[in-house]
Structure formats: C-alpha cells, structure tokens
Amino acid sequence: MTPRTPTLTQFIMEKEHAVAAATGEFTFLMSAIALSTKLISREVNKAGLVEILGLTGDRNVQGEQVQKLDLFANDTMVRTLARSGTVCVMGSEEVADPIPVNPPYTCGKYVVVFDPLDGSSNIDVGAPIGTIFSIYRRRSPDGPGQAMDLLRPGREQVAAGYVIYGSSTIFVYSTGEGVHSFTLDPSLGEFLLTDEGLRIPEQTRIYSINDANAPWWPAWVSRWVAGMRDGVGKGRYTARYIGSLVADFHRNLLRGGVYAYPADTRDPALPNGKLRLLYEAAPLAFLARGAGGHATDGHRDILDIVPDSLHQRTALFIGNREEVEAAVACHGEETGRGPADDR
Ligand code: AHM
Ligand code: MG
C-alpha cells in the first residue's frame, strides 16, 4: 500500500463529500457491510481447518457453538447492520421473512437485502464463494421498515455490490456511477482500491451456463447457446462455469463474458429458474449496467421487474450487452415477445 491508495472507507467518504446533502450515513452503512465481510472472510479462510484441528463437535476452542458457514455469514450481516443504526429493515436469503431492526438499535434510512454466502455448494471444496448486497433508501416514512421498503424494482437501488472470497477477498460496489473494486490486505485488515471505473470488455468469447440442464431448456435458449458454441460469425467461444454466481460474474466483469441461468422445466416447483431476483439478480444487474453490460430475464430488463415476494426467482442472462441482447432476440423470435413486454 502507498499513501496514495485509498481504503474503501476513504474512497466512499471522498465520493460522499462531493454530495452536498450527504450526512455520512451511507459511508457508515458501507463500513458495516465491509466489517461483516471481513469477519466472514476470516471464517471462510478457517473453514477447512475445523476438521484438521479436531473441532468436529458442536463447540469450538472458545466453547462457542460451531455454526454452519452460511448461518454464521447471515448472523454476522444481520447483527452488524442492525448495530450500525443505518438500516430500518433487511432481507436475507437465509431468513423467510423481513428482518426488523429492534431496540436497542435505532432505525436508519436504508434498506439492505443480501445473500450472505452465495455458492454454498462450493463451501466444502475451497472454490470461491461470495456475499451479494443491495441497498435501497427506505420508502416508509419512519419507524420500523416494512415490506414496501423491500419489494422494489432494481432500478431504485442506491448501491449494490458483492464480496468474493477466493484467492483474495475482493469487494466490488457501485452507486450507479462506475463500478469499483478493492482487495483486502489481511495484514492491515483494510480493503484497498484495486480498480476504479471497471468496464466489461466489449468483446468476449466466454459463456457460463450449467450445460447439464440443457435437456430442460426452452428451444430458444438451446439456439442461443448453440450460436455461441458454433461461433457463428464471431469465432469459437469457451465455457467457464464455477457454479458460484459471484465468481462467474466477477470473472466475466474482468474478462468479458455472459452468465445465464435460464428458466427450465427440470423442477416444476421452480418455473422461473433457480436464482433470486432481489439479492442475486438485481444487485448484479445494477453492477452490470454500471460497467456497460446488461441483464435480462429473456425479455425484461432485470432492473425493471417489480417483485411480488422477497424470495422471488427469476431467469437471468447477464454480462456483455451484445450476448445478452442476442439472448433477447432468440427469445423474441420464438415467442413473439419484445424486450419490454410484461414489465
Ligand atoms: P445458492 O444461493 O444456494 O448458493 O445457489 C445459487 C448458486 C449460484 O451461485 C450459482 O451460479 C448457481 O447456484 C449454481 O447452480 P447449479 O448448481 O444448479 O448450476
Ligand atoms: Mg444464493
């Protein structure tokens, strides 16, 4: 680190100073998210040691209950955000209902929705996993936050981001003006600016999709993927699929690429695919747009979808604009639906 390299908090404060009406509450909220993710990162890095150190019982060396990592991540986010005094209600993948902020903690003006640890199938195999968050300004006038504060189209986000726990821990966020990344320096315990104003490279040869679901895809998805696989007009593509949305999205953000989890007919209980709108698709769509990319469910911009429920699922095609628009075109050819239908 040189004195010229800002920490995440310094960087956010500098940006917030430029906004005349800013009170510092947003900086405080982001610091609370950053603190949570540092605690989660530390725990993720220890995950493989639990067995080696013989801590397979349900208590650790301090006599504390050993928690599953995704529940630890959830508790850490909930407690740290509640304590920050900047949030009036939260939504989490791990919790069925909205999470209120109760006394002694005070309600703030923000609403945060998050997936505390995404890519859970990768936890036990040392592959990258991540935390995804989405921030809105509250809509209800005061007091505890309500459902109306949570069920919002992605376009109303004031900020979104993710943290990837991989070969290093990387924090990526946007407030709509540029996408910025920071890398955790473990010796300092600080996220340091790595890249300001990230843009998805315009040309790509990478697609990320779970090909094993192909028998259940609609025909237009198969045609879209075949177009890339056959490289018609653009040359051959290559497939990269980690099975961890944050990691697949992050690679595609840096290298160019498109990630897709279409709706399919494999599981009748999941007619809209597997991924969640509010804390997986919408925040990443906000980041994709900030980096010059695009996200759709096949015909609607992800940022335009108004959720009916906290855990609503959606099909997702996200990344390079050209590849995402090719998916929308394939969908339109088959269904006759235009990109803006059914908003
Ligand atoms: P999770 O929230 O249970 O971890 O599920 C979401 C994950 C995404 O990170 C990933 O892209 C996708 O599920 C992988 O699903 P699949 O194993 O069906 O390909
Ligand atoms: Mg998830």
CSV table of C-alpha atoms and ligand atoms in Angstrom, one decimal:
chain,number,residue,atom,x,y,z
A,1,MET,CA,0.0,0.0,0.0
A,2,THR,CA,1.2,3.5,-0.8
A,3,PRO,CA,-0.3,6.6,1.0
A,4,ARG,CA,-1.9,7.3,-2.4
A,5,THR,CA,-4.0,4.1,-2.3
A,6,PRO,CA,-7.3,4.9,-0.7
A,7,THR,CA,-9.0,2.4,1.6
A,8,LEU,CA,-12.7,1.5,0.8
A,9,THR,CA,-13.9,3.8,3.6
A,10,GLN,CA,-11.7,6.7,2.5
A,11,PHE,CA,-12.9,6.2,-1.1
A,12,ILE,CA,-16.6,6.2,-0.2
A,13,MET,CA,-16.1,9.2,2.1
A,14,GLU,CA,-14.4,11.2,-0.7
A,15,LYS,CA,-17.3,10.4,-3.0
A,16,GLU,CA,-19.9,11.3,-0.4
A,17,HIS,CA,-18.2,14.6,0.4
A,18,ALA,CA,-19.0,15.6,-3.2
A,19,VAL,CA,-22.7,15.2,-2.5
A,20,ALA,CA,-24.0,18.4,-0.8
A,21,ALA,CA,-26.8,16.8,1.3
A,22,ALA,CA,-24.8,13.7,2.4
A,23,THR,CA,-24.9,13.1,6.1
A,24,GLY,CA,-22.3,10.3,6.3
A,25,GLU,CA,-24.9,7.6,7.0
A,26,PHE,CA,-24.2,5.9,3.7
A,27,THR,CA,-20.4,5.7,4.5
A,28,PHE,CA,-21.3,4.2,7.9
A,29,LEU,CA,-23.6,1.6,6.3
A,30,MET,CA,-20.9,0.6,3.8
A,31,SER,CA,-18.4,0.4,6.6
A,32,ALA,CA,-20.7,-2.0,8.4
A,33,ILE,CA,-21.1,-4.2,5.3
A,34,ALA,CA,-17.3,-4.2,4.9
A,35,LEU,CA,-16.8,-5.2,8.5
A,36,SER,CA,-19.3,-8.0,8.1
A,37,THR,CA,-17.5,-9.3,5.1
A,38,LYS,CA,-14.1,-9.2,6.8
A,39,LEU,CA,-15.5,-11.3,9.6
A,40,ILE,CA,-17.0,-13.7,7.0
A,41,SER,CA,-13.7,-13.8,5.1
A,42,ARG,CA,-11.8,-14.8,8.2
A,43,GLU,CA,-14.2,-17.6,8.9
A,44,VAL,CA,-14.2,-18.8,5.3
A,45,ASN,CA,-10.4,-19.0,5.4
A,46,LYS,CA,-10.6,-21.1,8.6
A,47,ALA,CA,-13.4,-23.4,7.2
A,48,GLY,CA,-11.1,-26.2,6.1
A,49,LEU,CA,-9.2,-26.2,9.4
A,50,VAL,CA,-12.1,-27.1,11.6
A,51,GLU,CA,-11.7,-30.8,10.9
A,52,ILE,CA,-7.9,-30.7,10.9
A,53,LEU,CA,-7.9,-29.1,14.3
A,54,GLY,CA,-10.4,-31.7,15.5
A,55,LEU,CA,-13.2,-29.3,16.1
A,56,THR,CA,-15.8,-31.5,14.7
A,57,GLY,CA,-18.1,-31.3,17.7
A,58,ASP,CA,-20.6,-28.6,18.0
A,59,ARG,CA,-18.3,-26.3,20.1
A,60,ASN,CA,-15.1,-24.5,19.1
A,61,VAL,CA,-12.0,-23.8,21.2
A,62,GLN,CA,-13.6,-20.8,22.9
A,63,GLY,CA,-16.5,-23.1,23.9
A,64,GLU,CA,-18.7,-21.3,21.3
A,65,GLN,CA,-21.2,-23.1,19.2
A,66,VAL,CA,-19.7,-24.0,15.8
A,67,GLN,CA,-22.1,-22.7,13.2
A,68,LYS,CA,-22.5,-23.6,9.6
A,69,LEU,CA,-20.7,-21.0,7.5
A,70,ASP,CA,-23.8,-19.7,5.7
A,71,LEU,CA,-25.6,-19.2,9.0
A,72,PHE,CA,-22.5,-17.5,10.5
A,73,ALA,CA,-22.5,-15.2,7.5
A,74,ASN,CA,-26.1,-14.4,7.9
A,75,ASP,CA,-25.9,-13.7,11.7
A,76,THR,CA,-22.8,-11.5,11.1
A,77,MET,CA,-24.6,-9.4,8.4
A,78,VAL,CA,-27.8,-9.0,10.5
A,79,ARG,CA,-26.1,-8.1,13.7
A,80,THR,CA,-23.5,-5.7,12.2
A,81,LEU,CA,-26.1,-3.9,10.1
A,82,ALA,CA,-28.6,-3.6,12.9
A,83,ARG,CA,-25.9,-2.2,15.2
A,84,SER,CA,-24.9,0.4,12.6
A,85,GLY,CA,-28.1,2.3,13.1
A,86,THR,CA,-28.3,3.0,9.4
A,87,VAL,CA,-30.9,0.3,8.4
A,88,CYS,CA,-34.6,0.0,9.1
A,89,VAL,CA,-35.3,-3.5,7.7
A,90,MET,CA,-33.3,-6.2,6.0
A,91,GLY,CA,-34.0,-9.2,3.7
A,92,SER,CA,-31.7,-12.3,3.6
A,93,GLU,CA,-31.7,-15.5,1.6
A,94,GLU,CA,-31.4,-17.3,4.9
A,95,VAL,CA,-34.5,-15.8,6.5
A,96,ALA,CA,-38.0,-16.4,5.3
A,97,ASP,CA,-39.5,-13.0,6.4
A,98,PRO,CA,-38.2,-9.4,6.5
A,99,ILE,CA,-35.8,-8.9,9.4
A,100,PRO,CA,-36.7,-5.9,11.5
A,101,VAL,CA,-34.3,-3.7,13.4
A,102,ASN,CA,-35.4,-3.8,17.0
A,103,PRO,CA,-34.4,-1.7,20.1
A,104,PRO,CA,-31.8,-1.1,21.5
A,105,TYR,CA,-30.7,-0.5,17.9
A,106,THR,CA,-32.1,2.6,16.1
A,107,CYS,CA,-33.7,2.5,12.6
A,108,GLY,CA,-31.8,4.3,9.8
A,109,LYS,CA,-32.9,5.4,6.4
A,110,TYR,CA,-31.6,2.4,4.4
A,111,VAL,CA,-32.9,-1.0,3.5
A,112,VAL,CA,-30.4,-3.8,2.7
A,113,VAL,CA,-31.2,-7.1,1.0
A,114,PHE,CA,-28.4,-9.7,0.8
A,115,ASP,CA,-27.3,-13.2,0.1
A,116,PRO,CA,-24.9,-13.7,2.9
A,117,LEU,CA,-22.9,-16.6,1.4
A,118,ASP,CA,-23.7,-17.4,-2.2
A,119,GLY,CA,-22.4,-20.5,-4.0
A,120,SER,CA,-23.0,-22.8,-1.0
A,121,SER,CA,-22.2,-25.9,-2.9
A,122,ASN,CA,-18.6,-24.6,-3.2
A,123,ILE,CA,-18.1,-24.1,0.5
A,124,ASP,CA,-16.6,-27.5,1.2
A,125,VAL,CA,-14.3,-27.7,-1.8
A,126,GLY,CA,-12.3,-24.5,-1.4
A,127,ALA,CA,-13.8,-22.9,-4.5
A,128,PRO,CA,-14.8,-19.2,-4.5
A,129,ILE,CA,-18.0,-18.1,-2.8
A,130,GLY,CA,-19.4,-14.6,-2.1
A,131,THR,CA,-21.7,-12.2,-0.4
A,132,ILE,CA,-24.1,-10.1,-2.5
A,133,PHE,CA,-25.8,-7.0,-1.2
A,134,SER,CA,-28.4,-4.5,-2.5
A,135,ILE,CA,-29.2,-1.1,-0.9
A,136,TYR,CA,-32.3,1.0,-1.2
A,137,ARG,CA,-33.4,4.2,0.5
A,138,ARG,CA,-36.5,3.5,2.7
A,139,ARG,CA,-39.9,4.3,1.3
A,140,SER,CA,-42.0,4.2,4.5
A,141,PRO,CA,-41.9,7.5,6.4
A,142,ASP,CA,-40.4,6.4,9.8
A,143,GLY,CA,-40.5,3.7,12.5
A,144,PRO,CA,-39.6,0.1,11.6
A,145,GLY,CA,-39.2,-0.7,7.9
A,146,GLN,CA,-42.0,-2.6,6.1
A,147,ALA,CA,-42.5,-5.0,3.2
A,148,MET,CA,-43.0,-1.9,0.9
A,149,ASP,CA,-39.4,-1.0,1.7
A,150,LEU,CA,-38.1,-4.3,0.4
A,151,LEU,CA,-40.3,-5.1,-2.6
A,152,ARG,CA,-38.7,-2.7,-5.0
A,153,PRO,CA,-37.5,-2.8,-8.7
A,154,GLY,CA,-33.7,-3.0,-9.0
A,155,ARG,CA,-33.7,0.4,-10.7
A,156,GLU,CA,-34.4,2.0,-7.3
A,157,GLN,CA,-31.2,0.7,-5.8
A,158,VAL,CA,-28.9,3.4,-4.5
A,159,ALA,CA,-26.0,1.0,-4.4
A,160,ALA,CA,-25.1,-2.7,-4.9
A,161,GLY,CA,-22.1,-4.9,-4.6
A,162,TYR,CA,-20.5,-8.2,-3.7
A,163,VAL,CA,-17.5,-9.6,-2.0
A,164,ILE,CA,-15.8,-12.6,-3.4
A,165,TYR,CA,-13.9,-15.0,-1.0
A,166,GLY,CA,-11.4,-16.5,-3.4
A,167,SER,CA,-7.6,-16.4,-3.9
A,168,SER,CA,-8.0,-13.0,-2.4
A,169,THR,CA,-11.0,-11.2,-0.8
A,170,ILE,CA,-12.4,-8.6,-3.2
A,171,PHE,CA,-15.1,-6.0,-2.5
A,172,VAL,CA,-16.9,-4.6,-5.6
A,173,TYR,CA,-19.6,-1.9,-5.4
A,174,SER,CA,-21.3,0.8,-7.4
A,175,THR,CA,-23.6,3.6,-6.6
A,176,GLY,CA,-24.6,3.9,-10.2
A,177,GLU,CA,-21.6,5.9,-11.2
A,178,GLY,CA,-18.8,3.5,-12.0
A,179,VAL,CA,-18.0,0.1,-10.6
A,180,HIS,CA,-15.0,0.0,-8.2
A,181,SER,CA,-13.1,-2.9,-6.7
A,182,PHE,CA,-11.0,-3.2,-3.6
A,183,THR,CA,-8.8,-6.0,-2.3
A,184,LEU,CA,-8.5,-7.0,1.3
A,185,ASP,CA,-5.0,-6.5,2.7
A,186,PRO,CA,-5.1,-9.1,5.5
A,187,SER,CA,-2.1,-7.5,7.3
A,188,LEU,CA,-4.0,-4.2,7.6
A,189,GLY,CA,-7.5,-5.6,7.7
A,190,GLU,CA,-8.4,-3.0,5.1
A,191,PHE,CA,-9.9,-3.1,1.6
A,192,LEU,CA,-7.6,-1.1,-0.7
A,193,LEU,CA,-8.6,0.3,-4.1
A,194,THR,CA,-7.7,-2.0,-6.9
A,195,ASP,CA,-9.7,-0.7,-9.9
A,196,GLU,CA,-11.9,2.4,-10.3
A,197,GLY,CA,-14.5,2.5,-13.1
A,198,LEU,CA,-14.4,-1.1,-14.2
A,199,ARG,CA,-15.9,-1.8,-17.7
A,200,ILE,CA,-16.9,-5.2,-19.0
A,201,PRO,CA,-14.6,-5.7,-22.1
A,202,GLU,CA,-16.7,-5.3,-25.2
A,203,GLN,CA,-15.5,-8.4,-27.0
A,204,THR,CA,-16.0,-11.7,-25.3
A,205,ARG,CA,-15.6,-15.4,-26.0
A,206,ILE,CA,-16.8,-16.7,-22.7
A,207,TYR,CA,-20.2,-18.1,-21.7
A,208,SER,CA,-21.1,-19.5,-18.3
A,209,ILE,CA,-24.1,-21.8,-18.0
A,210,ASN,CA,-24.9,-25.2,-16.4
A,211,ASP,CA,-24.9,-27.2,-19.6
A,212,ALA,CA,-26.3,-30.3,-17.8
A,213,ASN,CA,-29.7,-28.6,-17.7
A,214,ALA,CA,-29.8,-28.4,-21.5
A,215,PRO,CA,-32.4,-31.2,-21.9
A,216,TRP,CA,-34.9,-29.0,-19.9
A,217,TRP,CA,-34.1,-25.6,-21.6
A,218,PRO,CA,-36.6,-23.9,-23.9
A,219,ALA,CA,-35.6,-24.3,-27.5
A,220,TRP,CA,-34.6,-20.6,-27.8
A,221,VAL,CA,-32.0,-21.0,-25.0
A,222,SER,CA,-30.5,-24.0,-26.8
A,223,ARG,CA,-30.4,-22.0,-30.0
A,224,TRP,CA,-28.7,-19.1,-28.2
A,225,VAL,CA,-26.1,-21.3,-26.7
A,226,ALA,CA,-25.6,-23.2,-29.9
A,227,GLY,CA,-24.9,-19.9,-31.6
A,228,MET,CA,-22.0,-19.2,-29.2
A,229,ARG,CA,-20.8,-22.8,-29.3
A,230,ASP,CA,-20.7,-22.9,-33.1
A,231,GLY,CA,-19.2,-19.4,-33.1
A,232,VAL,CA,-21.3,-18.2,-36.0
A,233,GLY,CA,-19.7,-15.0,-37.3
A,234,LYS,CA,-17.6,-14.4,-34.2
A,235,GLY,CA,-15.2,-17.4,-33.8
A,236,ARG,CA,-15.3,-20.0,-31.1
A,237,TYR,CA,-16.3,-19.3,-27.5
A,238,THR,CA,-15.1,-21.1,-24.4
A,239,ALA,CA,-17.2,-22.2,-21.4
A,240,ARG,CA,-16.3,-21.3,-17.9
A,241,TYR,CA,-18.7,-22.3,-15.1
A,242,ILE,CA,-17.7,-22.3,-11.4
A,243,GLY,CA,-21.3,-22.7,-10.1
A,244,SER,CA,-20.8,-19.7,-7.9
A,245,LEU,CA,-22.6,-16.7,-9.3
A,246,VAL,CA,-20.3,-14.1,-7.7
A,247,ALA,CA,-17.2,-15.8,-9.0
A,248,ASP,CA,-18.6,-16.4,-12.5
A,249,PHE,CA,-19.9,-12.8,-12.7
A,250,HIS,CA,-16.6,-11.4,-11.4
A,251,ARG,CA,-14.5,-13.2,-14.0
A,252,ASN,CA,-16.9,-12.1,-16.7
A,253,LEU,CA,-16.7,-8.5,-15.4
A,254,LEU,CA,-12.9,-8.5,-15.7
A,255,ARG,CA,-12.5,-10.7,-18.9
A,256,GLY,CA,-15.8,-10.2,-20.7
A,257,GLY,CA,-18.4,-12.9,-20.8
A,258,VAL,CA,-22.1,-13.8,-20.3
A,259,TYR,CA,-23.6,-15.8,-17.4
A,260,ALA,CA,-27.0,-17.4,-17.7
A,261,TYR,CA,-29.4,-19.4,-15.5
A,262,PRO,CA,-32.5,-19.8,-17.6
A,263,ALA,CA,-35.9,-20.9,-16.6
A,264,ASP,CA,-36.2,-24.6,-17.4
A,265,THR,CA,-38.7,-27.5,-16.9
A,266,ARG,CA,-36.5,-29.7,-14.8
A,267,ASP,CA,-38.2,-28.8,-11.5
A,268,PRO,CA,-41.9,-27.9,-11.7
A,269,ALA,CA,-41.5,-26.1,-8.3
A,270,LEU,CA,-39.0,-23.7,-9.9
A,271,PRO,CA,-40.7,-22.5,-13.2
A,272,ASN,CA,-38.6,-19.3,-13.2
A,273,GLY,CA,-35.2,-20.8,-12.7
A,274,LYS,CA,-33.2,-21.0,-9.5
A,275,LEU,CA,-31.8,-17.6,-8.9
A,276,ARG,CA,-33.4,-15.0,-6.7
A,277,LEU,CA,-34.4,-11.6,-8.0
A,278,LEU,CA,-33.8,-9.3,-5.0
A,279,TYR,CA,-30.4,-10.4,-3.7
A,280,GLU,CA,-28.8,-12.2,-6.6
A,281,ALA,CA,-30.1,-10.9,-10.0
A,282,ALA,CA,-31.0,-7.3,-9.2
A,283,PRO,CA,-27.7,-6.2,-7.5
A,284,LEU,CA,-25.6,-7.9,-10.1
A,285,ALA,CA,-27.7,-6.3,-12.9
A,286,PHE,CA,-27.1,-2.9,-11.2
A,287,LEU,CA,-23.3,-3.6,-11.4
A,288,ALA,CA,-23.5,-4.9,-14.9
A,289,ARG,CA,-25.2,-1.8,-16.1
A,290,GLY,CA,-22.7,0.4,-14.3
A,291,ALA,CA,-19.9,-1.5,-16.1
A,292,GLY,CA,-21.5,-1.1,-19.6
A,293,GLY,CA,-23.2,-4.6,-19.6
A,294,HIS,CA,-26.8,-5.7,-19.4
A,295,ALA,CA,-29.1,-8.2,-17.6
A,296,THR,CA,-32.4,-9.6,-18.6
A,297,ASP,CA,-34.8,-12.5,-17.8
A,298,GLY,CA,-35.1,-13.2,-21.5
A,299,HIS,CA,-37.3,-10.2,-22.4
A,300,ARG,CA,-37.4,-7.8,-19.4
A,301,ASP,CA,-34.6,-5.7,-18.1
A,302,ILE,CA,-33.9,-7.3,-14.7
A,303,LEU,CA,-33.9,-3.7,-13.2
A,304,ASP,CA,-37.5,-3.2,-14.3
A,305,ILE,CA,-39.0,-6.2,-12.6
A,306,VAL,CA,-41.2,-5.3,-9.6
A,307,PRO,CA,-41.0,-8.2,-7.1
A,308,ASP,CA,-44.1,-9.7,-5.5
A,309,SER,CA,-42.2,-11.5,-2.8
A,310,LEU,CA,-38.9,-11.4,-1.0
A,311,HIS,CA,-37.6,-14.7,-2.3
A,312,GLN,CA,-38.9,-14.4,-5.9
A,313,ARG,CA,-36.9,-16.3,-8.5
A,314,THR,CA,-36.0,-15.1,-12.0
A,315,ALA,CA,-34.3,-16.4,-15.1
A,316,LEU,CA,-31.0,-14.4,-15.6
A,317,PHE,CA,-28.9,-13.6,-18.6
A,318,ILE,CA,-26.1,-11.1,-17.5
A,319,GLY,CA,-22.9,-9.8,-18.8
A,320,ASN,CA,-21.8,-8.4,-22.2
A,321,ARG,CA,-24.5,-6.4,-23.8
A,322,GLU,CA,-24.2,-8.0,-27.2
A,323,GLU,CA,-24.5,-11.5,-25.9
A,324,VAL,CA,-27.4,-10.6,-23.6
A,325,GLU,CA,-29.2,-8.9,-26.5
A,326,ALA,CA,-28.6,-12.0,-28.6
A,327,ALA,CA,-30.5,-14.0,-26.0
A,328,VAL,CA,-33.4,-11.5,-26.0
A,329,ALA,CA,-33.5,-11.8,-29.8
A,330,CYS,CA,-33.6,-15.6,-29.7
A,331,HIS,CA,-36.4,-15.4,-27.1
A,332,GLY,CA,-38.3,-12.9,-29.2
A,333,GLU,CA,-38.1,-15.0,-32.4
A,334,GLU,CA,-39.6,-17.9,-30.6
A,335,THR,CA,-42.3,-16.2,-28.5
A,336,GLY,CA,-43.0,-13.0,-30.5
A,337,ARG,CA,-42.4,-11.0,-27.3
A,338,GLY,CA,-40.4,-7.8,-27.4
A,339,PRO,CA,-37.8,-6.8,-24.9
A,340,ALA,CA,-40.1,-4.5,-22.9
A,341,ASP,CA,-43.3,-6.7,-22.8
A,342,ASP,CA,-44.8,-7.6,-19.4
A,343,ARG,CA,-42.8,-5.1,-17.4
B,1,AHM,P1,-27.2,-20.8,-3.6
B,1,AHM,O1,-27.7,-19.4,-3.3
B,1,AHM,O2,-27.9,-21.9,-2.9
B,1,AHM,O3,-25.7,-20.9,-3.4
B,1,AHM,O4,-27.5,-21.0,-5.2
B,1,AHM,C1,-27.1,-20.0,-6.1
B,1,AHM,C2,-25.9,-20.6,-6.9
B,1,AHM,C3,-25.2,-19.6,-7.8
B,1,AHM,O5,-24.2,-19.0,-7.1
B,1,AHM,C4,-24.7,-20.5,-8.9
B,1,AHM,O6,-24.4,-19.7,-10.0
B,1,AHM,C5,-25.9,-21.4,-9.1
B,1,AHM,O7,-26.5,-21.5,-7.8
B,1,AHM,C6,-25.4,-22.8,-9.5
B,1,AHM,O8,-26.5,-23.6,-9.6
B,1,AHM,P2,-26.3,-25.1,-10.3
B,1,AHM,O9,-25.5,-25.9,-9.4
B,1,AHM,O10,-27.7,-25.5,-10.5
B,1,AHM,O11,-25.6,-24.9,-11.6
B,2,MG,MG,-27.5,-17.6,-3.3
